[in-house]
mmCIF file of C-alpha atoms in Angstrom:
data_model
loop_
_atom_site.group_PDB
_atom_site.id
_atom_site.type_symbol
_atom_site.label_atom_id
_atom_site.label_comp_id
_atom_site.label_asym_id
_atom_site.label_seq_id
_atom_site.Cartn_x
_atom_site.Cartn_y
_atom_site.Cartn_z
ATOM 1 C CA THR R 1 -21.718 -63.470 65.249
ATOM 2 C CA GLY R 2 -18.740 -62.607 67.421
ATOM 3 C CA MET R 3 -16.536 -62.882 64.336
ATOM 4 C CA SER R 4 -14.890 -60.410 61.990
ATOM 5 C CA PRO R 5 -16.215 -60.120 58.413
ATOM 6 C CA ALA R 6 -13.157 -62.023 57.180
ATOM 7 C CA GLU R 7 -13.843 -64.838 59.629
ATOM 8 C CA VAL R 8 -17.523 -65.027 58.645
ATOM 9 C CA LEU R 9 -16.509 -65.190 55.012
ATOM 10 C CA GLU R 10 -13.886 -67.863 55.625
ATOM 11 C CA THR R 11 -16.091 -70.081 57.778
ATOM 12 C CA SER R 12 -19.556 -69.575 56.250
ATOM 13 C CA GLY R 13 -19.137 -68.022 52.792
ATOM 14 C CA VAL R 14 -20.079 -64.782 51.066
ATOM 15 C CA GLU R 15 -23.866 -65.338 51.266
ATOM 16 C CA GLN R 16 -23.701 -65.560 55.065
ATOM 17 C CA LEU R 17 -21.584 -62.412 55.173
ATOM 18 C CA ARG R 18 -24.118 -60.539 53.009
ATOM 19 C CA GLY R 19 -26.908 -61.833 55.248
ATOM 20 C CA CYS R 20 -25.147 -60.450 58.327
ATOM 21 C CA GLU R 21 -24.753 -57.092 56.612
ATOM 22 C CA SER R 22 -28.450 -57.009 55.675
ATOM 23 C CA HIS R 23 -29.452 -57.908 59.237
ATOM 24 C CA ALA R 24 -27.261 -55.132 60.649
ATOM 25 C CA LEU R 25 -28.753 -52.653 58.199
ATOM 26 C CA ALA R 26 -32.334 -53.603 59.117
ATOM 27 C CA ALA R 27 -31.542 -53.306 62.837
ATOM 28 C CA ALA R 28 -29.982 -49.857 62.384
ATOM 29 C CA LEU R 29 -32.928 -48.593 60.325
ATOM 30 C CA ALA R 30 -35.348 -49.727 63.031
ATOM 31 C CA ASN R 31 -33.974 -46.985 65.284
ATOM 32 C CA ASP R 32 -36.352 -43.993 65.325
ATOM 33 C CA ALA R 33 -33.753 -41.538 66.638
ATOM 34 C CA PRO R 34 -32.106 -39.086 64.226
ATOM 35 C CA SER R 35 -29.068 -40.932 62.915
ATOM 36 C CA VAL R 36 -26.188 -40.909 60.498
ATOM 37 C CA LEU R 37 -25.716 -44.433 59.213
ATOM 38 C CA ALA R 38 -22.672 -45.720 57.339
ATOM 39 C CA VAL R 39 -23.648 -48.949 55.590
ATOM 40 C CA ALA R 40 -21.473 -51.868 54.551
ATOM 41 C CA ALA R 41 -20.378 -51.314 50.959
ATOM 42 C CA GLY R 42 -21.738 -54.664 49.794
ATOM 43 C CA VAL R 43 -25.370 -54.088 50.791
ATOM 44 C CA VAL R 44 -26.023 -52.298 47.498
ATOM 45 C CA LEU R 45 -25.769 -55.681 45.786
ATOM 46 C CA ASN R 46 -29.090 -56.680 47.384
ATOM 47 C CA ALA R 47 -32.166 -55.153 45.694
ATOM 48 C CA GLY R 48 -34.185 -55.238 48.936
ATOM 49 C CA ASP R 49 -31.442 -53.448 50.842
ATOM 50 C CA ARG R 50 -31.213 -50.806 48.119
ATOM 51 C CA ASP R 51 -34.946 -50.181 48.530
ATOM 52 C CA ARG R 52 -34.560 -49.879 52.325
ATOM 53 C CA ILE R 53 -31.694 -47.415 52.009
ATOM 54 C CA ARG R 54 -33.501 -45.313 49.430
ATOM 55 C CA GLU R 55 -36.716 -45.132 51.454
ATOM 56 C CA ALA R 56 -35.175 -44.553 54.878
ATOM 57 C CA GLY R 57 -33.278 -41.294 54.506
ATOM 58 C CA HIS R 58 -31.119 -38.906 52.535
ATOM 59 C CA VAL R 59 -28.380 -40.937 50.867
ATOM 60 C CA VAL R 60 -24.892 -39.591 50.193
ATOM 61 C CA TRP R 61 -22.589 -41.644 47.972
ATOM 62 C CA LEU R 62 -18.949 -41.073 48.934
ATOM 63 C CA ARG R 63 -17.522 -41.865 45.515
ATOM 64 C CA ALA R 64 -13.877 -42.829 45.061
ATOM 65 C CA ARG R 65 -11.853 -43.888 42.055
ATOM 66 C CA PRO R 66 -10.554 -47.485 42.118
ATOM 67 C CA GLU R 67 -7.017 -46.140 42.543
ATOM 68 C CA THR R 68 -8.067 -44.380 45.752
ATOM 69 C CA LEU R 69 -9.790 -47.501 47.088
ATOM 70 C CA ILE R 70 -6.777 -49.681 46.319
ATOM 71 C CA LYS R 71 -4.414 -47.236 48.047
ATOM 72 C CA ARG R 72 -6.620 -47.095 51.153
ATOM 73 C CA VAL R 73 -6.928 -50.857 51.461
ATOM 74 C CA VAL R 74 -3.195 -51.365 51.002
ATOM 75 C CA GLU R 75 -2.430 -48.788 53.681
ATOM 76 C CA SER R 76 -5.078 -50.032 56.111
ATOM 77 C CA SER R 77 -4.011 -52.234 58.992
ATOM 78 C CA ARG R 78 -7.379 -53.999 58.716
ATOM 79 C CA ALA R 79 -6.880 -55.064 55.097
ATOM 80 C CA VAL R 80 -7.254 -58.793 55.779
ATOM 81 C CA ARG R 81 -9.727 -59.541 52.996
ATOM 82 C CA PRO R 82 -9.396 -63.090 51.638
ATOM 83 C CA TRP R 83 -11.982 -62.481 48.909
ATOM 84 C CA PHE R 84 -9.382 -60.561 46.939
ATOM 85 C CA ALA R 85 -8.207 -63.966 45.706
ATOM 86 C CA ASN R 86 -5.064 -63.564 43.593
ATOM 87 C CA SER R 87 -5.346 -59.890 42.691
ATOM 88 C CA MET R 88 -6.648 -57.185 44.997
ATOM 89 C CA ASP R 89 -6.378 -54.524 42.289
ATOM 90 C CA ALA R 90 -8.391 -56.568 39.782
ATOM 91 C CA TRP R 91 -11.027 -57.466 42.407
ATOM 92 C CA ILE R 92 -11.562 -53.838 43.395
ATOM 93 C CA ARG R 93 -11.776 -52.680 39.770
ATOM 94 C CA ASP R 94 -14.265 -55.425 38.876
ATOM 95 C CA GLU R 95 -16.402 -54.770 41.953
ATOM 96 C CA ASN R 96 -16.342 -51.042 41.273
ATOM 97 C CA LYS R 97 -17.833 -51.645 37.803
ATOM 98 C CA THR R 98 -20.562 -53.830 39.324
ATOM 99 C CA ARG R 99 -21.413 -51.574 42.249
ATOM 100 C CA THR R 100 -21.181 -48.115 40.630
ATOM 101 C CA PRO R 101 -24.637 -48.236 38.957
ATOM 102 C CA ARG R 102 -26.162 -49.542 42.190
ATOM 103 C CA TYR R 103 -24.676 -46.742 44.267
ATOM 104 C CA ALA R 104 -25.970 -44.261 41.678
ATOM 105 C CA GLU R 105 -29.417 -45.834 41.931
ATOM 106 C CA VAL R 106 -29.807 -45.016 45.645
ATOM 107 C CA ALA R 107 -27.822 -41.768 45.928
ATOM 108 C CA ASP R 108 -29.449 -38.382 46.541
ATOM 109 C CA GLU R 109 -26.053 -36.677 46.580
ATOM 110 C CA VAL R 110 -22.630 -37.654 45.256
ATOM 111 C CA VAL R 111 -19.474 -36.429 46.970
ATOM 112 C CA ASP R 112 -16.134 -37.308 45.382
ATOM 113 C CA VAL R 113 -13.615 -38.111 48.114
ATOM 114 C CA ASP R 114 -10.429 -38.494 46.067
ATOM 115 C CA ASN R 115 -7.617 -36.326 47.509
ATOM 116 C CA ARG R 116 -9.920 -34.988 50.236
ATOM 117 C CA SER R 117 -9.406 -35.195 53.985
ATOM 118 C CA PRO R 118 -12.293 -36.419 56.182
ATOM 119 C CA ASP R 119 -12.993 -32.818 57.236
ATOM 120 C CA GLU R 120 -13.138 -31.711 53.610
ATOM 121 C CA VAL R 121 -15.550 -34.551 52.817
ATOM 122 C CA VAL R 122 -17.819 -33.483 55.687
ATOM 123 C CA ASP R 123 -17.754 -29.882 54.443
ATOM 124 C CA ALA R 124 -18.713 -31.074 50.946
ATOM 125 C CA ILE R 125 -21.629 -33.099 52.327
ATOM 126 C CA LEU R 126 -22.919 -30.151 54.329
ATOM 127 C CA ALA R 127 -22.484 -27.801 51.383
ATOM 128 C CA ALA R 128 -24.648 -30.106 49.272
ATOM 129 C CA GLY R 129 -27.511 -29.717 51.725
ATOM 130 C CA ILE R 130 -29.210 -32.526 53.609
ATOM 131 C CA GLU R 131 -32.924 -33.176 53.314
ATOM 132 C CA VAL R 132 -33.961 -34.550 56.717
ATOM 133 C CA ARG R 133 -36.535 -37.310 56.444
ATOM 134 C CA HIS R 134 -38.489 -39.212 59.053
ATOM 135 C CA SER R 135 -36.949 -42.629 59.558
ATOM 136 C CA THR R 136 -40.231 -44.417 58.827
ATOM 137 C CA PRO R 137 -40.489 -45.070 55.070
ATOM 138 C CA GLN R 138 -43.194 -42.976 53.473
ATOM 139 C CA PRO R 139 -45.565 -44.248 50.739
ATOM 140 C CA THR R 140 -44.241 -43.662 47.228
ATOM 141 C CA PRO R 141 -46.500 -42.817 44.282
ATOM 142 C CA PRO R 142 -47.128 -45.648 41.808
ATOM 143 C CA ALA R 143 -44.849 -45.826 38.786
ATOM 144 C CA PRO R 144 -46.344 -44.422 35.566
ATOM 145 C CA ASP R 145 -47.809 -46.895 33.112
ATOM 146 C CA GLY R 146 -45.453 -45.869 30.325
ATOM 147 C CA PRO R 147 -42.094 -44.175 29.850
ATOM 148 C CA SER R 148 -41.834 -40.653 31.216
ATOM 149 C CA VAL R 149 -40.455 -38.771 28.248
ATOM 150 C CA GLY R 150 -42.457 -35.578 28.351
ATOM 151 C CA ALA R 151 -40.887 -32.120 28.292
ATOM 152 C CA GLY R 152 -38.334 -32.035 31.104
ATOM 153 C CA GLY R 153 -38.266 -34.468 34.011
ATOM 154 C CA PHE R 154 -37.555 -37.620 31.999
ATOM 155 C CA LEU R 155 -34.927 -38.582 34.555
ATOM 156 C CA PRO R 156 -34.426 -40.099 36.976
ATOM 157 C CA GLY R 157 -38.119 -41.079 36.741
ATOM 158 C CA ARG R 158 -38.424 -44.774 36.046
ATOM 159 C CA PHE R 159 -35.197 -44.890 34.042
ATOM 160 C CA ARG R 160 -32.120 -46.299 35.761
ATOM 161 C CA ALA R 161 -29.514 -45.371 33.130
ATOM 162 C CA VAL R 162 -28.896 -43.238 30.055
ATOM 163 C CA VAL R 163 -26.958 -44.502 27.027
ATOM 164 C CA PHE R 164 -25.734 -41.956 24.476
ATOM 165 C CA ASP R 165 -24.695 -42.317 20.877
ATOM 166 C CA LEU R 166 -21.455 -40.478 20.133
ATOM 167 C CA ASP R 167 -20.913 -39.114 16.619
ATOM 168 C CA GLY R 168 -23.311 -36.289 15.801
ATOM 169 C CA LEU R 169 -25.002 -36.570 19.202
ATOM 170 C CA LEU R 170 -22.424 -35.669 21.858
ATOM 171 C CA VAL R 171 -19.689 -34.444 19.534
ATOM 172 C CA GLU R 172 -19.523 -32.509 16.279
ATOM 173 C CA THR R 173 -17.762 -35.296 14.425
ATOM 174 C CA GLU R 174 -20.126 -35.683 11.479
ATOM 175 C CA THR R 175 -18.363 -32.810 9.718
ATOM 176 C CA ILE R 176 -15.024 -34.541 10.376
ATOM 177 C CA TRP R 177 -16.286 -37.858 9.028
ATOM 178 C CA MET R 178 -17.694 -35.938 6.067
ATOM 179 C CA GLU R 179 -14.328 -34.309 5.384
ATOM 180 C CA ALA R 180 -12.595 -37.698 5.604
ATOM 181 C CA LYS R 181 -15.065 -39.105 3.065
ATOM 182 C CA VAL R 182 -14.582 -36.142 0.728
ATOM 183 C CA ARG R 183 -10.796 -36.623 0.827
ATOM 184 C CA LEU R 184 -11.140 -40.380 0.294
ATOM 185 C CA PHE R 185 -13.483 -39.987 -2.661
ATOM 186 C CA ARG R 186 -11.254 -37.308 -4.183
ATOM 187 C CA ALA R 187 -8.227 -39.612 -3.894
ATOM 188 C CA HIS R 188 -10.170 -42.218 -5.869
ATOM 189 C CA GLY R 189 -11.403 -39.836 -8.539
ATOM 190 C CA ALA R 190 -15.010 -39.606 -7.309
ATOM 191 C CA GLU R 191 -17.232 -36.801 -5.989
ATOM 192 C CA PHE R 192 -18.793 -37.283 -2.555
ATOM 193 C CA THR R 193 -22.490 -36.280 -2.591
ATOM 194 C CA VAL R 194 -25.302 -35.829 -0.090
ATOM 195 C CA ASP R 195 -26.741 -39.152 -1.264
ATOM 196 C CA ASP R 196 -23.391 -40.822 -0.493
ATOM 197 C CA HIS R 197 -23.488 -39.309 2.998
ATOM 198 C CA ARG R 198 -27.007 -40.529 3.770
ATOM 199 C CA ALA R 199 -26.297 -43.980 2.344
ATOM 200 C CA VAL R 200 -23.822 -44.672 5.175
ATOM 201 C CA PHE R 201 -25.121 -42.314 7.898
ATOM 202 C CA GLY R 202 -24.981 -44.118 11.250
ATOM 203 C CA THR R 203 -24.020 -47.468 9.715
ATOM 204 C CA SER R 204 -21.183 -49.895 10.529
ATOM 205 C CA GLU R 205 -17.601 -49.775 9.261
ATOM 206 C CA ASP R 206 -18.112 -52.861 7.086
ATOM 207 C CA TYR R 207 -21.272 -51.474 5.495
ATOM 208 C CA THR R 208 -19.559 -48.149 4.876
ATOM 209 C CA ALA R 209 -16.499 -49.804 3.328
ATOM 210 C CA ARG R 210 -18.592 -51.970 0.999
ATOM 211 C CA THR R 211 -20.581 -48.915 -0.105
ATOM 212 C CA PHE R 212 -17.347 -47.083 -0.882
ATOM 213 C CA LEU R 213 -16.025 -50.061 -2.862
ATOM 214 C CA ARG R 214 -19.110 -50.090 -5.062
ATOM 215 C CA ARG R 215 -18.764 -46.355 -5.704
ATOM 216 C CA PHE R 216 -15.082 -46.772 -6.622
ATOM 217 C CA GLY R 217 -15.700 -49.855 -8.759
ATOM 218 C CA LEU R 218 -13.408 -52.002 -6.596
ATOM 219 C CA ASP R 219 -13.839 -55.579 -5.397
ATOM 220 C CA GLU R 220 -13.827 -56.693 -1.740
ATOM 221 C CA GLY R 221 -10.139 -57.532 -1.910
ATOM 222 C CA HIS R 222 -9.541 -53.778 -1.443
ATOM 223 C CA MET R 223 -11.812 -53.515 1.594
ATOM 224 C CA SER R 224 -9.131 -53.465 4.324
ATOM 225 C CA ALA R 225 -7.015 -50.945 2.445
ATOM 226 C CA ILE R 226 -9.962 -48.610 1.845
ATOM 227 C CA MET R 227 -11.056 -48.758 5.485
ATOM 228 C CA GLU R 228 -7.502 -48.170 6.720
ATOM 229 C CA GLU R 229 -7.172 -45.179 4.401
ATOM 230 C CA TYR R 230 -10.537 -43.759 5.508
ATOM 231 C CA LEU R 231 -10.004 -44.228 9.263
ATOM 232 C CA GLY R 232 -6.445 -42.980 9.064
ATOM 233 C CA THR R 233 -7.613 -39.772 7.402
ATOM 234 C CA ALA R 234 -10.353 -39.307 10.014
ATOM 235 C CA SER R 235 -7.949 -39.959 12.926
ATOM 236 C CA GLY R 236 -5.610 -37.264 11.685
ATOM 237 C CA ILE R 237 -8.453 -34.741 11.649
ATOM 238 C CA PHE R 238 -9.765 -35.847 15.072
ATOM 239 C CA ALA R 239 -6.329 -35.356 16.601
ATOM 240 C CA ALA R 240 -6.579 -31.627 15.905
ATOM 241 C CA GLY R 241 -9.561 -31.350 18.269
ATOM 242 C CA VAL R 242 -13.241 -32.257 18.523
ATOM 243 C CA ALA R 243 -16.073 -29.892 19.488
ATOM 244 C CA THR R 244 -19.014 -31.009 21.609
ATOM 245 C CA ARG R 245 -22.571 -30.493 20.397
ATOM 246 C CA GLU R 246 -24.896 -27.998 22.017
ATOM 247 C CA GLY R 247 -26.014 -29.250 25.424
ATOM 248 C CA ALA R 248 -23.678 -32.265 25.582
ATOM 249 C CA THR R 249 -21.573 -31.145 28.527
ATOM 250 C CA GLN R 250 -24.631 -29.736 30.293
ATOM 251 C CA ILE R 251 -26.689 -32.924 30.156
ATOM 252 C CA ILE R 252 -23.766 -35.130 31.124
ATOM 253 C CA GLY R 253 -23.007 -32.820 34.035
ATOM 254 C CA ALA R 254 -26.652 -32.815 35.137
ATOM 255 C CA LEU R 255 -26.966 -36.613 34.984
ATOM 256 C CA ARG R 256 -23.574 -37.699 36.239
ATOM 257 C CA GLY R 257 -23.870 -39.196 39.706
ATOM 258 C CA ARG R 258 -27.657 -39.456 39.485
ATOM 259 C CA VAL R 259 -27.780 -42.399 37.090
ATOM 260 C CA PRO R 260 -25.126 -44.490 35.323
ATOM 261 C CA LEU R 261 -24.153 -43.134 31.916
ATOM 262 C CA GLY R 262 -23.192 -45.299 28.950
ATOM 263 C CA LEU R 263 -22.040 -44.895 25.371
ATOM 264 C CA ALA R 264 -23.069 -47.074 22.406
ATOM 265 C CA SER R 265 -21.202 -46.301 19.190
ATOM 266 C CA ASN R 266 -20.603 -48.072 15.887
ATOM 267 C CA THR R 267 -17.156 -46.470 15.833
ATOM 268 C CA ARG R 268 -14.255 -48.692 16.899
ATOM 269 C CA ARG R 269 -12.940 -48.295 20.451
ATOM 270 C CA GLU R 270 -9.563 -46.726 19.634
ATOM 271 C CA LEU R 271 -11.296 -43.888 17.766
ATOM 272 C CA VAL R 272 -13.979 -43.505 20.436
ATOM 273 C CA ASP R 273 -11.264 -43.052 23.068
ATOM 274 C CA LEU R 274 -9.480 -40.499 20.861
ATOM 275 C CA ILE R 275 -12.691 -38.559 20.209
ATOM 276 C CA LEU R 276 -13.694 -38.471 23.889
ATOM 277 C CA GLU R 277 -10.208 -37.350 24.888
ATOM 278 C CA ARG R 278 -10.063 -34.585 22.283
ATOM 279 C CA ALA R 279 -13.579 -33.425 23.203
ATOM 280 C CA GLY R 280 -12.797 -33.337 26.942
ATOM 281 C CA LEU R 281 -15.346 -36.053 27.721
ATOM 282 C CA ASP R 282 -13.012 -38.872 28.710
ATOM 283 C CA GLY R 283 -13.825 -40.225 32.172
ATOM 284 C CA CYS R 284 -17.419 -38.928 32.053
ATOM 285 C CA LEU R 285 -19.058 -42.243 31.132
ATOM 286 C CA ASP R 286 -19.470 -45.367 33.244
ATOM 287 C CA ALA R 287 -19.549 -47.890 30.379
ATOM 288 C CA ILE R 288 -18.643 -47.877 26.695
ATOM 289 C CA ALA R 289 -19.667 -50.355 23.982
ATOM 290 C CA THR R 290 -18.298 -50.040 20.444
ATOM 291 C CA GLY R 291 -18.656 -51.450 16.962
ATOM 292 C CA ASP R 292 -15.579 -53.641 17.227
ATOM 293 C CA GLU R 293 -17.000 -55.366 20.328
ATOM 294 C CA ALA R 294 -20.511 -56.283 19.172
ATOM 295 C CA ARG R 295 -22.667 -56.531 16.051
ATOM 296 C CA PRO R 296 -23.169 -52.930 14.926
ATOM 297 C CA LYS R 297 -26.335 -50.880 14.728
ATOM 298 C CA PRO R 298 -29.111 -51.232 13.552
ATOM 299 C CA GLY R 299 -28.771 -54.520 15.434
ATOM 300 C CA PRO R 300 -29.439 -54.208 19.182
ATOM 301 C CA ASP R 301 -26.156 -55.740 20.335
ATOM 302 C CA ILE R 302 -24.136 -52.605 21.090
ATOM 303 C CA TYR R 303 -26.942 -51.142 23.192
ATOM 304 C CA THR R 304 -27.493 -54.467 24.929
ATOM 305 C CA LEU R 305 -23.776 -54.648 25.730
ATOM 306 C CA ALA R 306 -23.758 -51.084 27.098
ATOM 307 C CA CYS R 307 -26.710 -51.857 29.373
ATOM 308 C CA THR R 308 -25.069 -55.073 30.576
ATOM 309 C CA ARG R 309 -21.924 -53.167 31.488
ATOM 310 C CA LEU R 310 -24.030 -50.598 33.354
ATOM 311 C CA GLY R 311 -25.849 -53.362 35.244
ATOM 312 C CA VAL R 312 -29.339 -52.357 34.055
ATOM 313 C CA ALA R 313 -31.984 -53.980 31.881
ATOM 314 C CA PRO R 314 -32.529 -52.256 28.505
ATOM 315 C CA ALA R 315 -36.183 -51.668 29.432
ATOM 316 C CA ASP R 316 -34.970 -49.579 32.386
ATOM 317 C CA ALA R 317 -32.677 -47.385 30.291
ATOM 318 C CA VAL R 318 -33.193 -44.573 27.798
ATOM 319 C CA ALA R 319 -31.111 -44.175 24.639
ATOM 320 C CA ILE R 320 -30.370 -40.810 23.049
ATOM 321 C CA GLU R 321 -29.643 -40.945 19.315
ATOM 322 C CA ASP R 322 -29.268 -38.776 16.220
ATOM 323 C CA SER R 323 -29.664 -41.263 13.346
ATOM 324 C CA PRO R 324 -32.426 -43.590 12.110
ATOM 325 C CA THR R 325 -29.989 -46.499 12.321
ATOM 326 C CA GLY R 326 -29.301 -45.746 15.975
ATOM 327 C CA VAL R 327 -32.979 -45.317 16.789
ATOM 328 C CA ARG R 328 -33.753 -48.727 15.287
ATOM 329 C CA ALA R 329 -30.928 -50.282 17.285
ATOM 330 C CA ALA R 330 -32.162 -48.818 20.570
ATOM 331 C CA LYS R 331 -35.752 -49.875 19.925
ATOM 332 C CA ALA R 332 -34.598 -53.368 18.909
ATOM 333 C CA ALA R 333 -32.812 -53.604 22.269
ATOM 334 C CA GLY R 334 -36.086 -52.805 24.052
ATOM 335 C CA MET R 335 -35.116 -49.299 25.139
ATOM 336 C CA THR R 336 -36.995 -46.034 25.118
ATOM 337 C CA CYS R 337 -35.305 -43.726 22.612
ATOM 338 C CA ILE R 338 -35.079 -39.950 22.370
ATOM 339 C CA ALA R 339 -33.755 -38.533 19.091
ATOM 340 C CA VAL R 340 -31.814 -35.288 18.628
ATOM 341 C CA PRO R 341 -31.263 -34.868 14.867
ATOM 342 C CA SER R 342 -27.868 -33.866 13.531
ATOM 343 C CA ASP R 343 -29.124 -33.974 9.926
ATOM 344 C CA PRO R 344 -32.491 -32.226 9.419
ATOM 345 C CA GLY R 345 -33.176 -34.317 6.334
ATOM 346 C CA VAL R 346 -33.455 -37.705 8.080
ATOM 347 C CA ASP R 347 -36.581 -39.426 9.402
ATOM 348 C CA LEU R 348 -36.453 -40.089 13.163
ATOM 349 C CA SER R 349 -40.156 -40.825 13.591
ATOM 350 C CA GLU R 350 -39.459 -44.274 15.083
ATOM 351 C CA ALA R 351 -38.097 -42.592 18.225
ATOM 352 C CA ASP R 352 -40.339 -42.163 21.268
ATOM 353 C CA ARG R 353 -39.591 -38.461 21.268
ATOM 354 C CA VAL R 354 -37.699 -36.054 18.994
ATOM 355 C CA VAL R 355 -36.226 -32.797 20.320
ATOM 356 C CA PRO R 356 -34.179 -30.142 18.473
ATOM 357 C CA SER R 357 -31.333 -30.038 21.013
ATOM 358 C CA LEU R 358 -29.971 -31.849 24.061
ATOM 359 C CA LEU R 359 -30.743 -28.653 25.950
ATOM 360 C CA ASP R 360 -34.445 -29.387 25.425
ATOM 361 C CA LEU R 361 -34.038 -32.309 27.845
ATOM 362 C CA LEU R 362 -33.076 -29.925 30.652
ATOM 363 C CA ASP R 363 -35.361 -27.693 32.692
ATOM 364 C CA PRO R 364 -34.298 -24.129 31.756
ATOM 365 C CA ARG R 365 -35.138 -22.925 35.265
ATOM 366 C CA THR R 366 -33.010 -25.431 37.179
ATOM 367 C CA GLY R 367 -30.701 -27.042 34.620
ATOM 368 C CA ASN R 368 -31.926 -30.441 35.800
ATOM 369 C CA PRO R 369 -33.112 -33.204 33.422
#
């Protein structure tokens, strides 16, 4: 066009700019010579361009935190970008949330560039190994008719994201919640039983509180006080530390960078953040949806919200759950669901697959999902 990207944007709009980027990408991919191609960051927003990138060669995602991107743009002499509108920081953070799952969709390798020099980034790329492909796209096998959830190899497959439950699935919090219930019941002169546990297993805060009120013989006027007492007791126990369940860190490590990872929990956000921090899992998930943001499980809303934040359709994502309530929620959202029981006495037959441990979703030979 003879114009800079900023000038194209200012004179013709964002669609024209994206069209120019797509045209440049197509022209570069038409070159049969061995090449290293750095694409415009925005081309991942176009589904056709993502297909071209994925089919044409080995794709390395140079991943950076928003803070790194903001610092680079501020320091760059070429940072004339009118599409930042009123807030560059906010624009970059919003775009990062939108683009992250799309970068993950096309990437063969992920190299984190934060606090690395260009030479160190190159070394990391070479250390990862590059699979050289012919520049002409090769035929790809047809997608399977149904979800690929057999032993091993369920990802990336046809699934574009994974959404985890939290309590009892990634972290050993069910014993903490149990202890909080025991203390609450004891304070109100009642004995907490296995039947009490299963009556509220995997359910919402409101449902749990109403169940407690009935057991204590109290009316709903005491609901807020009971829930505050219960959550306050649990928070105090969480603060002492939270253990991860078998296979949790391994499966997150194996999937991270290959597909977007989400969390869908009935627990309120402040407790979710505390649990993830105490378990050493904070920063490992690309999107979080909680019970104080959407209608709780067994309704589909929390899973639907998690998928929306990941930028994927529920039908293209797999949920991993440990409770019947969670399984019903995932299925109601239109997702494939794998169940990993935390309580051997519950029925998880509505799930598409049930495995004893998260480790059963990894190939023991390679550690890959």
